[in-house]
Coordinates of C-alpha atoms in Angstrom, one line a residue:
Chain A
M45 CA 0.0 0.0 0.0
N46 CA 1.1 3.5 -0.8
R47 CA 2.7 5.5 2.0
W48 CA 0.4 8.5 1.6
L49 CA -2.6 6.3 1.5
K50 CA -1.5 4.7 4.8
A51 CA -1.0 8.1 6.3
Y52 CA -4.4 9.2 5.1
I53 CA -6.1 6.2 6.6
A54 CA -4.3 6.7 9.9
L55 CA -5.5 10.3 9.9
A56 CA -9.1 9.3 9.2
A57 CA -8.9 6.8 12.0
V58 CA -7.6 9.4 14.4
F59 CA -10.3 11.8 13.3
L60 CA -13.0 9.3 13.9
L61 CA -11.6 7.7 17.1
L62 CA -10.1 10.6 18.9
P63 CA -13.3 12.2 20.1
M64 CA -14.5 8.8 21.4
A65 CA -11.2 8.3 23.1
L66 CA -11.5 11.7 24.8
V67 CA -15.0 10.8 26.0
V68 CA -13.5 7.6 27.6
V69 CA -10.7 9.5 29.3
V70 CA -13.1 12.2 30.6
S71 CA -15.6 9.5 31.9
L72 CA -12.8 8.3 34.2
S73 CA -12.1 11.8 35.5
S74 CA -12.1 12.6 39.2
A75 CA -13.0 16.3 38.5
Q76 CA -16.4 17.9 39.0
F77 CA -16.4 19.3 35.5
V78 CA -15.3 18.3 32.1
I79 CA -11.7 19.5 32.0
F80 CA -8.9 18.1 29.9
P81 CA -6.5 16.6 30.8
P82 CA -8.3 15.2 34.0
P83 CA -6.6 16.1 37.3
G84 CA -7.0 12.4 38.4
F85 CA -8.8 9.2 37.7
S86 CA -11.8 7.6 39.4
L87 CA -14.8 5.4 38.6
K88 CA -17.1 7.7 40.6
W89 CA -19.0 9.0 37.6
F90 CA -19.8 5.5 36.5
A91 CA -21.1 4.7 40.0
R92 CA -23.2 7.9 39.8
V93 CA -24.9 7.3 36.5
L94 CA -25.5 3.6 37.3
Q95 CA -27.5 4.8 40.3
D96 CA -29.2 7.6 38.6
T97 CA -32.7 6.6 37.4
S98 CA -32.8 9.6 35.1
F99 CA -30.2 7.7 33.0
M100 CA -31.0 4.1 33.8
R101 CA -34.7 4.4 33.0
P102 CA -34.0 5.9 29.5
L103 CA -31.3 3.3 29.0
W104 CA -33.8 0.5 29.7
N105 CA -36.4 2.4 27.5
S106 CA -33.9 2.5 24.6
I107 CA -33.1 -1.2 24.9
Q108 CA -36.8 -2.1 25.0
L109 CA -37.7 0.2 22.1
G110 CA -34.8 -1.1 20.1
L111 CA -35.8 -4.7 20.6
L112 CA -39.5 -4.1 20.1
S113 CA -39.0 -2.0 16.9
T114 CA -36.6 -4.5 15.5
I115 CA -39.0 -7.4 16.1
M116 CA -41.9 -5.5 14.6
A117 CA -39.8 -4.5 11.6
A118 CA -38.7 -8.1 11.1
M119 CA -42.4 -9.2 11.1
L120 CA -43.0 -6.7 8.3
A121 CA -39.7 -7.3 6.4
V122 CA -40.0 -11.1 6.2
P123 CA -43.4 -11.2 4.5
A124 CA -42.5 -8.2 2.4
A125 CA -39.3 -9.9 1.2
I126 CA -41.2 -13.2 0.4
V127 CA -43.7 -11.3 -1.7
L128 CA -41.2 -9.1 -3.4
V129 CA -38.7 -11.9 -4.3
R130 CA -41.0 -14.9 -5.0
R131 CA -44.3 -13.4 -6.2
R132 CA -42.9 -10.3 -8.0
P133 CA -46.2 -8.5 -8.1
P134 CA -46.7 -5.7 -10.5
G135 CA -44.9 -2.6 -9.1
A136 CA -42.5 -4.7 -7.0
E137 CA -39.7 -2.4 -7.7
A138 CA -41.7 0.6 -6.7
I139 CA -42.9 -1.1 -3.5
Q140 CA -39.3 -2.0 -2.6
T141 CA -38.1 1.5 -3.2
F142 CA -40.9 2.8 -1.1
L143 CA -40.1 0.5 1.8
L144 CA -36.4 1.4 1.6
S145 CA -37.1 5.2 1.2
P146 CA -36.7 6.1 4.9
L147 CA -33.0 5.6 4.3
A148 CA -33.0 8.4 1.8
L149 CA -34.8 11.0 3.9
P150 CA -33.1 13.2 6.5
S151 CA -34.2 11.8 9.8
L152 CA -35.3 15.3 11.0
V153 CA -37.7 15.6 8.1
L154 CA -39.0 12.1 8.8
A155 CA -39.4 13.0 12.5
I156 CA -41.4 16.1 11.8
A157 CA -43.6 14.3 9.3
L158 CA -44.2 11.5 11.7
L159 CA -45.0 14.0 14.5
F160 CA -47.7 15.7 12.4
F161 CA -49.1 12.5 11.1
L162 CA -49.2 10.6 14.4
S163 CA -50.6 13.6 16.2
S164 CA -53.4 13.9 13.7
I165 CA -54.4 10.3 14.3
G166 CA -54.2 10.7 18.1
L167 CA -50.9 8.9 18.6
G168 CA -48.8 12.0 19.0
N169 CA -47.3 11.6 22.4
T170 CA -47.8 7.9 22.9
Y171 CA -45.5 4.9 23.1
I172 CA -47.2 3.3 20.1
G173 CA -46.4 6.5 18.1
L174 CA -42.7 6.3 19.2
L175 CA -42.6 2.6 18.3
I176 CA -44.2 3.2 14.9
G177 CA -41.6 5.9 14.2
H178 CA -38.8 3.6 15.0
V179 CA -40.2 0.7 13.0
V180 CA -40.3 3.0 10.0
I181 CA -36.7 4.1 10.6
V182 CA -35.2 0.6 11.1
L183 CA -37.3 -1.3 8.5
P184 CA -35.1 -0.5 5.6
Y185 CA -32.0 -1.9 7.3
L186 CA -33.7 -5.2 8.0
L187 CA -35.4 -5.4 4.6
R188 CA -32.2 -4.8 2.7
T189 CA -30.3 -7.6 4.3
V190 CA -33.3 -10.1 4.1
L191 CA -33.9 -9.2 0.5
A192 CA -30.2 -9.7 -0.3
V193 CA -30.0 -13.1 1.4
Y194 CA -33.4 -14.3 0.1
S195 CA -32.8 -13.3 -3.6
A196 CA -29.5 -15.2 -3.5
S197 CA -31.2 -18.4 -2.4
D198 CA -32.6 -20.9 -4.9
P199 CA -36.1 -19.8 -6.0
R200 CA -37.3 -23.4 -5.9
I201 CA -36.5 -24.3 -2.3
E202 CA -40.1 -23.8 -1.2
E203 CA -41.4 -25.9 -4.1
A204 CA -38.8 -28.6 -3.3
A205 CA -40.2 -28.6 0.3
Y206 CA -43.8 -29.0 -1.0
T207 CA -42.9 -31.9 -3.2
L208 CA -41.2 -33.5 -0.2
G209 CA -44.4 -33.3 1.8
A210 CA -44.3 -30.0 3.6
N211 CA -47.4 -27.8 3.5
P212 CA -46.8 -24.1 3.0
W213 CA -46.8 -23.4 6.8
R214 CA -44.1 -26.1 7.5
A215 CA -42.1 -25.0 4.4
F216 CA -42.0 -21.5 5.8
W217 CA -40.8 -22.5 9.2
R218 CA -38.4 -25.3 8.1
V219 CA -37.1 -23.9 4.8
T220 CA -37.8 -20.2 4.1
L221 CA -37.1 -18.8 7.6
P222 CA -33.9 -20.7 8.2
A223 CA -32.7 -19.8 4.7
I224 CA -33.1 -16.1 5.4
R225 CA -32.0 -16.3 9.1
P226 CA -28.5 -14.9 8.4
G227 CA -29.9 -11.8 6.8
L228 CA -32.6 -11.5 9.5
F229 CA -30.0 -11.6 12.4
A230 CA -27.5 -9.4 10.8
G231 CA -30.1 -6.9 9.7
G232 CA -31.8 -7.2 13.1
M233 CA -28.7 -6.3 15.0
F234 CA -28.1 -3.4 12.8
A235 CA -31.7 -2.3 13.1
F236 CA -31.4 -2.4 16.9
L237 CA -28.3 -0.2 16.8
I238 CA -30.0 2.3 14.6
S239 CA -32.9 2.5 17.0
F240 CA -30.6 2.6 20.0
D241 CA -28.8 5.6 18.5
E242 CA -31.7 7.5 17.0
V243 CA -32.3 11.0 18.2
A244 CA -34.5 13.1 15.9
V245 CA -37.7 10.9 15.9
A246 CA -37.3 10.1 19.6
L247 CA -36.9 13.8 20.4
M248 CA -40.2 14.5 18.6
L249 CA -42.2 11.6 19.7
S250 CA -41.0 10.5 23.2
N251 CA -42.4 11.9 26.5
A252 CA -41.0 12.0 30.0
S253 CA -42.0 8.4 30.8
N254 CA -40.7 6.7 27.6
M255 CA -37.7 9.0 26.9
T256 CA -34.8 7.2 25.2
L257 CA -31.2 7.4 26.2
P258 CA -30.0 9.8 23.5
V259 CA -32.8 12.2 24.3
S260 CA -32.0 12.1 28.0
I261 CA -28.3 12.7 27.4
L262 CA -29.2 15.6 25.2
G263 CA -31.4 17.0 27.9
Y264 CA -28.8 16.5 30.6
L265 CA -26.2 18.4 28.5
V266 CA -28.5 21.5 28.4
N267 CA -28.0 22.1 32.1
N268 CA -24.9 20.1 33.1
Y269 CA -21.4 19.9 32.0
D270 CA -19.9 17.1 34.2
P271 CA -18.2 13.8 33.4
A272 CA -21.5 11.9 34.1
V273 CA -22.5 12.5 30.5
A274 CA -19.2 11.0 29.4
A275 CA -19.7 7.9 31.6
I276 CA -23.2 7.2 30.3
S277 CA -21.9 7.7 26.8
V278 CA -19.2 5.1 27.4
I279 CA -21.8 2.7 28.7
K280 CA -23.8 3.3 25.5
M281 CA -20.7 2.9 23.3
A282 CA -19.9 -0.4 25.1
I283 CA -23.3 -1.8 24.2
V284 CA -22.9 -0.8 20.6
V285 CA -19.5 -2.3 20.4
V286 CA -20.7 -5.6 21.9
V287 CA -23.5 -5.8 19.3
L288 CA -21.2 -4.9 16.5
I289 CA -18.7 -7.5 17.5
A290 CA -21.5 -10.1 17.6
V291 CA -22.6 -9.1 14.1
E292 CA -19.0 -9.3 12.8
K293 CA -18.4 -12.6 14.6
F294 CA -21.5 -14.3 13.2
Y295 CA -22.1 -12.8 9.8
G296 CA -19.4 -10.3 8.9
L297 CA -20.1 -6.6 8.7
G298 CA -19.5 -6.8 4.9
S299 CA -22.9 -8.6 4.6
L300 CA -24.7 -5.5 5.7
T301 CA -23.3 -3.3 2.9
L302 CA -22.6 -5.7 0.1
P303 CA -25.4 -7.7 -1.5
Q304 CA -24.6 -11.4 -1.0
R305 CA -24.6 -13.0 -4.5
G306 CA -24.4 -16.8 -4.6
G307 CA -24.7 -16.4 -1.0
T308 CA -24.9 -19.7 0.7
A309 CA -21.2 -19.5 1.4
S310 CA -21.8 -18.2 4.9
H311 CA -23.0 -21.6 6.1
G312 CA -21.0 -24.6 6.8
Chain B
M76 CA -37.2 -48.7 -3.2
A77 CA -40.5 -47.7 -4.8
E78 CA -43.0 -50.1 -3.5
A79 CA -45.3 -50.1 -6.6
A80 CA -44.5 -48.1 -9.6
S81 CA -47.4 -46.2 -11.0
G82 CA -48.4 -45.3 -14.5
L83 CA -49.2 -41.7 -15.4
E84 CA -52.0 -40.6 -17.6
A85 CA -52.4 -37.0 -18.8
I86 CA -55.7 -36.4 -20.5
Q87 CA -56.3 -33.1 -22.5
V88 CA -54.3 -31.0 -20.0
S89 CA -54.4 -27.4 -20.9
K90 CA -52.8 -24.3 -19.3
R91 CA -52.8 -20.7 -20.3
F92 CA -50.5 -17.9 -19.0
G93 CA -52.1 -14.6 -20.1
A94 CA -52.0 -14.6 -23.9
T95 CA -49.8 -17.7 -24.1
Q96 CA -51.3 -21.1 -24.5
A97 CA -48.6 -23.0 -22.6
L98 CA -50.4 -26.4 -22.9
G99 CA -53.1 -26.9 -25.5
G100 CA -54.8 -30.1 -24.5
V101 CA -51.9 -32.5 -24.0
S102 CA -52.6 -36.2 -23.7
L103 CA -49.8 -38.6 -22.7
S104 CA -49.7 -42.0 -21.3
I105 CA -46.7 -43.3 -19.4
Q106 CA -46.4 -46.9 -18.3
A107 CA -45.4 -48.0 -14.8
G108 CA -41.6 -48.1 -14.6
E109 CA -41.2 -46.3 -17.9
F110 CA -38.6 -43.5 -18.4
M111 CA -40.3 -40.8 -20.5
A112 CA -38.6 -37.7 -21.7
L113 CA -40.4 -34.5 -22.6
L114 CA -38.2 -32.9 -25.2
G115 CA -38.7 -29.7 -27.1
P116 CA -37.4 -26.2 -27.6
S117 CA -37.7 -23.7 -24.7
G118 CA -41.3 -22.4 -24.4
C119 CA -42.8 -25.7 -25.8
G120 CA -44.7 -26.4 -22.6
K121 CA -42.6 -29.3 -21.3
T122 CA -41.8 -27.6 -18.0
T123 CA -45.4 -26.5 -17.6
L124 CA -46.5 -30.1 -18.0
L125 CA -44.0 -31.3 -15.5
R126 CA -45.1 -28.6 -13.0
C127 CA -48.8 -29.6 -13.5
I128 CA -47.9 -33.2 -12.8
A129 CA -46.0 -32.2 -9.6
G130 CA -49.0 -30.0 -8.6
L131 CA -46.9 -26.8 -8.5
I132 CA -49.3 -25.2 -10.9
D133 CA -53.0 -26.1 -11.6
P134 CA -53.9 -26.9 -15.1
D135 CA -56.9 -24.9 -16.5
G136 CA -58.4 -28.1 -17.9
G137 CA -58.0 -31.8 -18.3
D138 CA -57.0 -34.6 -16.0
I139 CA -53.8 -36.1 -14.6
R140 CA -54.1 -39.6 -13.2
L141 CA -51.3 -41.3 -11.3
G142 CA -51.7 -45.0 -10.7
G143 CA -55.4 -44.6 -11.5
R144 CA -55.8 -41.9 -8.9
A145 CA -57.0 -38.4 -10.2
L146 CA -54.6 -35.7 -9.0
K147 CA -57.0 -32.9 -9.4
G148 CA -57.3 -31.0 -6.1
V149 CA -54.4 -33.1 -4.5
Q150 CA -51.9 -30.7 -3.1
P151 CA -48.2 -31.2 -4.1
W152 CA -47.4 -32.2 -0.5
H153 CA -49.8 -35.0 -0.7
R154 CA -48.8 -36.4 -4.1
D155 CA -45.8 -38.5 -3.3
I156 CA -43.9 -37.3 -6.3
G157 CA -40.2 -36.8 -6.1
V158 CA -38.8 -33.9 -8.0
V159 CA -35.2 -33.0 -8.9
F160 CA -35.1 -29.4 -9.8
Q161 CA -32.9 -27.7 -12.4
N162 CA -30.5 -26.1 -9.9
Y163 CA -31.2 -28.8 -7.3
A164 CA -32.9 -26.5 -4.8
L165 CA -31.1 -28.1 -1.9
F166 CA -31.8 -26.5 1.4
P167 CA -28.7 -24.3 2.1
H168 CA -29.0 -24.4 5.9
M169 CA -29.2 -28.2 6.1
N170 CA -26.4 -30.7 5.6
V171 CA -26.6 -33.5 3.1
A172 CA -28.2 -36.0 5.6
E173 CA -30.7 -33.4 6.8
N174 CA -31.6 -32.5 3.2
V175 CA -32.3 -36.2 2.4
A176 CA -34.2 -36.7 5.7
F177 CA -36.5 -33.7 5.1
G178 CA -39.2 -35.6 3.2
L179 CA -39.1 -38.4 5.8
K180 CA -39.4 -36.0 8.7
M181 CA -42.4 -34.4 6.9
R182 CA -43.9 -37.9 6.9
R183 CA -43.3 -38.1 10.7
M184 CA -41.3 -41.3 10.6
K185 CA -39.4 -42.5 13.6
P186 CA -35.8 -41.2 13.9
A187 CA -34.3 -44.7 13.5
E188 CA -36.3 -45.4 10.4
I189 CA -35.3 -42.0 8.9
K190 CA -31.6 -42.7 9.6
A191 CA -31.8 -46.1 7.9
K192 CA -33.6 -44.6 4.8
V193 CA -31.2 -41.7 4.6
E194 CA -28.2 -44.0 4.6
R195 CA -29.8 -46.2 2.0
A196 CA -30.7 -43.3 -0.3
L197 CA -27.2 -41.8 0.0
A198 CA -25.6 -45.2 -0.7
L199 CA -27.6 -45.5 -3.9
V200 CA -26.0 -42.3 -5.2
R201 CA -22.6 -43.0 -3.6
M202 CA -22.7 -40.0 -1.3
E203 CA -22.5 -41.8 2.1
S204 CA -19.3 -40.1 3.0
F205 CA -20.7 -36.6 2.4
A206 CA -23.6 -36.8 4.9
A207 CA -22.3 -34.1 7.2
R208 CA -21.3 -31.6 4.4
F209 CA -23.4 -28.6 3.5
P210 CA -24.6 -28.0 -0.1
S211 CA -22.2 -25.1 -0.5
Q212 CA -19.3 -27.5 0.1
L213 CA -20.3 -29.8 -2.7
S214 CA -19.5 -29.8 -6.5
G215 CA -22.3 -29.5 -9.0
G216 CA -22.3 -33.3 -9.6
Q217 CA -22.4 -34.0 -5.9
Q218 CA -25.3 -31.6 -5.3
Q219 CA -27.1 -33.3 -8.1
R220 CA -26.6 -36.7 -6.5
V221 CA -27.9 -35.3 -3.2
A222 CA -31.0 -33.8 -4.9
L223 CA -31.6 -37.2 -6.4
A224 CA -31.2 -39.0 -3.1
R225 CA -33.6 -36.5 -1.5
A226 CA -36.2 -37.2 -4.2
I227 CA -36.0 -41.0 -4.0
A228 CA -35.7 -41.2 -0.2
I229 CA -39.5 -40.6 0.1
E230 CA -40.0 -43.6 -2.1
P231 CA -42.1 -41.7 -4.5
V232 CA -44.6 -43.3 -6.9
L233 CA -43.2 -41.0 -9.7
L234 CA -39.9 -39.2 -10.2
L235 CA -39.7 -35.9 -12.1
L236 CA -36.4 -34.6 -13.4
D237 CA -36.5 -31.0 -14.5
E238 CA -33.4 -30.4 -16.7
P239 CA -31.3 -32.0 -14.0
M240 CA -28.1 -32.1 -16.0
A241 CA -28.2 -28.6 -17.4
A242 CA -25.8 -27.1 -14.9
L243 CA -23.1 -29.8 -15.3
D244 CA -20.2 -29.8 -17.7
A245 CA -20.4 -32.0 -20.8
K246 CA -18.2 -34.9 -19.5
L247 CA -19.9 -35.1 -16.1
R248 CA -23.3 -34.8 -17.8
G249 CA -22.7 -37.9 -19.9
A250 CA -21.6 -39.9 -16.9
M251 CA -24.6 -38.7 -14.8
Q252 CA -27.1 -39.6 -17.5
L253 CA -26.0 -43.2 -17.5
E254 CA -25.8 -43.3 -13.8
V255 CA -29.3 -41.9 -13.3
R256 CA -30.7 -44.2 -16.0
E257 CA -29.1 -47.2 -14.3
L258 CA -30.5 -46.2 -10.9
Q259 CA -34.0 -45.6 -12.4
S260 CA -34.2 -49.0 -14.0
R261 CA -32.8 -50.7 -10.9
L262 CA -35.5 -49.0 -8.7
G263 CA -38.1 -49.5 -11.4
I264 CA -39.6 -46.1 -10.7
T265 CA -41.7 -44.3 -13.3
T266 CA -39.8 -41.3 -14.4
V267 CA -40.4 -38.1 -16.4
L268 CA -37.4 -36.1 -17.6
V269 CA -37.8 -32.6 -19.0
T270 CA -35.0 -31.6 -21.3
H271 CA -34.1 -29.5 -24.3
D272 CA -31.1 -31.7 -25.0
Q273 CA -31.9 -34.4 -27.5
D274 CA -28.8 -36.5 -26.8
E275 CA -29.8 -36.6 -23.2
A276 CA -33.3 -37.6 -24.0
M277 CA -32.1 -40.3 -26.3
T278 CA -29.5 -41.6 -23.9
M279 CA -31.8 -41.9 -21.0
S280 CA -35.4 -42.6 -22.1
D281 CA -37.5 -45.5 -23.1
R282 CA -39.7 -43.2 -25.0
I283 CA -39.6 -39.5 -25.9
A284 CA -42.5 -37.1 -26.2
I285 CA -41.5 -34.3 -28.6
M286 CA -43.3 -31.1 -27.7
S287 CA -43.8 -27.8 -29.6
E288 CA -46.0 -24.9 -28.8
G289 CA -48.0 -26.6 -26.1
R290 CA -48.7 -29.7 -28.1
I291 CA -47.2 -33.2 -28.4
E292 CA -45.8 -33.8 -31.9
Q293 CA -44.8 -37.4 -31.5
V294 CA -44.3 -40.0 -28.8
A295 CA -41.9 -42.8 -29.7
A296 CA -38.8 -44.7 -28.8
P297 CA -35.5 -42.8 -29.7
A298 CA -34.7 -44.9 -32.8
E299 CA -38.2 -44.5 -34.2
L300 CA -38.2 -40.7 -33.7
Y301 CA -34.9 -40.5 -35.6
L302 CA -35.7 -42.8 -38.4
K303 CA -39.5 -42.4 -38.7
P304 CA -40.4 -38.9 -37.6
A305 CA -44.1 -38.4 -37.8
N306 CA -44.0 -34.9 -39.1
R307 CA -41.8 -32.1 -40.4
F308 CA -41.2 -30.6 -36.9
V309 CA -39.9 -33.8 -35.4
A310 CA -37.7 -34.6 -38.5
D311 CA -36.2 -31.1 -38.3
F312 CA -35.9 -31.0 -34.5
I313 CA -34.2 -34.4 -34.1
G314 CA -30.8 -34.8 -35.6
R315 CA -29.5 -33.0 -38.7
S316 CA -30.6 -33.3 -42.3
N317 CA -30.4 -31.9 -45.8
Q318 CA -33.6 -30.0 -46.3
I319 CA -34.8 -29.1 -49.8
V320 CA -38.0 -27.3 -50.4
G321 CA -39.6 -27.4 -53.8
N322 CA -42.5 -28.4 -56.1
I323 CA -43.4 -31.9 -57.2
V324 CA -43.3 -32.2 -61.0
A325 CA -44.0 -35.1 -63.3
A326 CA -41.3 -36.2 -65.8
A327 CA -42.1 -37.2 -69.4
D328 CA -42.2 -40.9 -68.4
G329 CA -44.8 -40.1 -65.7
S330 CA -42.3 -40.5 -62.7
L331 CA -42.3 -37.8 -60.1
A332 CA -39.4 -35.6 -59.1
L333 CA -38.7 -32.6 -56.9
Q334 CA -38.0 -29.2 -58.5
P335 CA -36.1 -27.3 -55.8
D336 CA -36.8 -23.6 -55.3
A337 CA -33.0 -23.0 -55.1
D338 CA -32.4 -24.2 -58.7
A339 CA -35.5 -24.7 -60.9
A340 CA -33.4 -26.5 -63.5
L341 CA -32.7 -29.4 -61.2
R342 CA -34.8 -32.6 -60.7
L343 CA -34.3 -34.6 -57.5
P344 CA -35.6 -38.1 -57.0
V345 CA -38.5 -38.4 -54.5
P346 CA -39.7 -41.6 -52.8
S347 CA -42.9 -43.2 -54.1
T348 CA -44.7 -42.2 -50.9
A349 CA -44.4 -38.5 -51.9
P350 CA -47.6 -36.6 -52.7
R351 CA -48.4 -36.5 -56.5
Q352 CA -48.3 -32.7 -56.6
G353 CA -47.8 -29.5 -54.6
R354 CA -45.0 -28.1 -52.4
V355 CA -43.0 -30.5 -50.4
L356 CA -39.9 -30.6 -48.1
L357 CA -37.4 -33.4 -48.9
M358 CA -35.2 -34.4 -46.0
V359 CA -32.2 -36.7 -46.2
R360 CA -30.0 -37.4 -43.2
P361 CA -26.3 -36.7 -44.1
E362 CA -25.1 -40.1 -42.8
A363 CA -27.7 -41.7 -45.2
I364 CA -25.9 -40.2 -48.1
E365 CA -23.2 -42.3 -49.7
I366 CA -20.3 -40.3 -51.2
L367 CA -18.8 -41.9 -54.4
P368 CA -15.9 -40.1 -56.0
G369 CA -16.3 -39.3 -59.7
A370 CA -19.3 -39.4 -61.9
V371 CA -19.7 -43.1 -61.4
G372 CA -23.5 -43.3 -61.6
V373 CA -25.9 -44.3 -58.8
P374 CA -25.6 -47.8 -57.5
A375 CA -28.5 -50.2 -58.1
G376 CA -31.2 -50.0 -55.5
M377 CA -30.4 -46.4 -54.7
V378 CA -31.3 -43.0 -55.9
G379 CA -29.0 -40.0 -56.2
V380 CA -27.5 -37.1 -58.0
Q381 CA -24.2 -36.0 -59.6
A382 CA -22.5 -33.0 -57.9
I383 CA -19.3 -31.2 -57.4
A384 CA -17.3 -31.6 -54.1
A385 CA -16.9 -28.4 -52.2
D386 CA -15.8 -27.9 -48.6
R387 CA -15.1 -30.6 -46.0
I388 CA -15.6 -30.0 -42.3
M389 CA -14.1 -32.1 -39.6
T390 CA -16.2 -32.2 -36.4
G391 CA -14.4 -34.8 -34.2
D392 CA -16.1 -38.1 -34.8
R393 CA -17.2 -37.4 -38.3
I394 CA -16.3 -35.5 -41.5
S395 CA -18.9 -33.6 -43.5
L396 CA -18.5 -33.2 -47.2
Y397 CA -20.4 -30.3 -48.7
C398 CA -21.3 -30.7 -52.4
Q399 CA -22.6 -28.2 -54.9
L400 CA -25.4 -29.2 -57.3
G401 CA -26.3 -26.2 -59.4
G402 CA -27.7 -23.7 -56.9
L403 CA -28.2 -26.4 -54.3
S404 CA -25.9 -27.5 -51.5
L405 CA -26.1 -31.1 -50.1
Y406 CA -23.8 -32.7 -47.6
G407 CA -23.0 -36.2 -46.5
T408 CA -21.1 -37.4 -43.4
L409 CA -18.5 -40.2 -42.9
P410 CA -17.0 -41.5 -39.7
S411 CA -13.6 -39.9 -39.1
Q412 CA -11.2 -42.6 -40.3
A413 CA -7.9 -42.0 -42.1
E414 CA -8.6 -44.1 -45.2
K415 CA -12.1 -42.6 -45.6
L416 CA -10.7 -39.2 -45.4
A417 CA -8.0 -40.1 -48.0
A418 CA -10.6 -41.4 -50.4
L419 CA -12.7 -38.2 -50.3
P420 CA -12.9 -36.3 -53.6
E421 CA -10.9 -33.0 -53.8
K422 CA -12.6 -29.7 -53.9
G423 CA -14.0 -29.1 -57.4
A424 CA -13.9 -32.9 -58.3
P425 CA -17.1 -34.6 -59.6
V426 CA -18.9 -36.7 -57.0
T427 CA -21.9 -39.0 -56.9
L428 CA -24.3 -38.7 -54.0
A429 CA -26.5 -41.7 -53.5
W430 CA -29.1 -42.7 -50.9
R431 CA -31.7 -45.4 -50.4
E432 CA -35.2 -44.3 -51.4
S433 CA -36.5 -45.3 -47.9
D434 CA -34.0 -42.9 -46.3
A435 CA -35.6 -39.9 -47.9
M436 CA -38.4 -38.2 -46.0
V437 CA -41.0 -36.1 -47.6
F438 CA -43.4 -33.7 -45.9
A439 CA -45.9 -31.3 -47.2
A440 CA -44.4 -27.8 -47.1

């Protein structure tokens, strides 16, 4: 590799990682305020946020919302993928583009649109409304990976199952679902991360009782400037890193961005 | 393995896709234990007929009976028909043994029984040692064997093969054709093969149904199809031939001849079975043409023409000699043997082409 290219990549890595490294350092600070370098090190800010329900409640809300929206999006993505890939109804391309379109919209635009729409049907400040918002946001991530894995599989596997004695219900559970499981898991973990990190929609649609972690951190920052915010951020980062490692370990992060052609290679 | 092989009867089966008549009332009778090929160009309806038999699509009209039982309204998962699909359609998340066991599990057999039947099916296709592999770890030929084992493990009353060799390379394809045929006759299972490859159909089948545009043109044993095609389509589709279109004309002595469109001055001999007038197509297989160097005259008992030798083309096991006859080109073939090649007339030399009257085929054009 070219020397300059190496230097460029190193620079990019520093640019991306340095702020996060600073947050980690500050979270271990013994000072009362965010100052750098820290005068000394302690774990007291971690102890403080772990006992603070104004952080722990939103953290739990975020995990719950991430899981729920991912499961609901999966329940939409799987039937959608089956219809789009196997049945190819008229307008399949348009439907697919429509379902993936939240990816292309700025999330703030999407958030405002959702706020207006959900308010007008009486779901403005409800948990259901927040959940719907996050399902819309995460659906494209799941659908994309499920579509990629499913289109790469043999179009006749369900028919093979029928001729072997499986009715459509058993063919779905024993053949279709297992065949798309890699895409479902990889997309699902990514969907969870997207929801877990999402600010704009949560800011518009959540209320005091179902506030998500990013919203509570934002709110805390308005009035406070102490290392507690760094500590909760480190906890959040740790969760994200664990999920990303799981994705990488089981499926490879490449599968999230590259369509898997001829893609049964990940088994075995 | 099949307990009792069943005959298959298709009666006036029709299917329409939008504006396309995929099957226009097809009737076909296949005997128990018989190996039948459905052969035809793409779009002829052969795959549609196979899918109707498997129950994967419903025919618009007609009946399909398997072992005397009407299949109308019987779902594919209740038909007991084994299918080997074109790209095998193995389940990617299951290993070889699990793939083969799938149909048995669906029949809720006991684990011990399933294990025994899986082992037997894998032994039949010589894949016992691959039981723990996943499909992605197998070659095309091995995947095909697994697909075959999976289809026969359920001891089907009928086996359907949908272009099963299309994805294999030529050498392997030849070997698999013989192997599948051998297995089929050993098990005595009624089998329908869909293919567009006439060599494959001829190699494997007891009888072949030639299909075109949703109809069956002829059902016959391979040799009969080749030597006694029922119509122009079959004659043209199977094998290669010299094809000359022209009008029947009467000579001064009252005998009939063909006046080819390509050269109106020529007269070609036609068999006595030819129509007495009108437009016809004369077909002579190149290997039926005897190539005699020089203007030696047509041997007794044969008919023929004088021509001028032109290009020769070597295609492996045979040599084709193209000859010019006025505006007409005819060719004959010989086995590729050194002394035959040496005896061939040079380009531009006179040559006599002769064939038996019975080897000429005439169809209304």
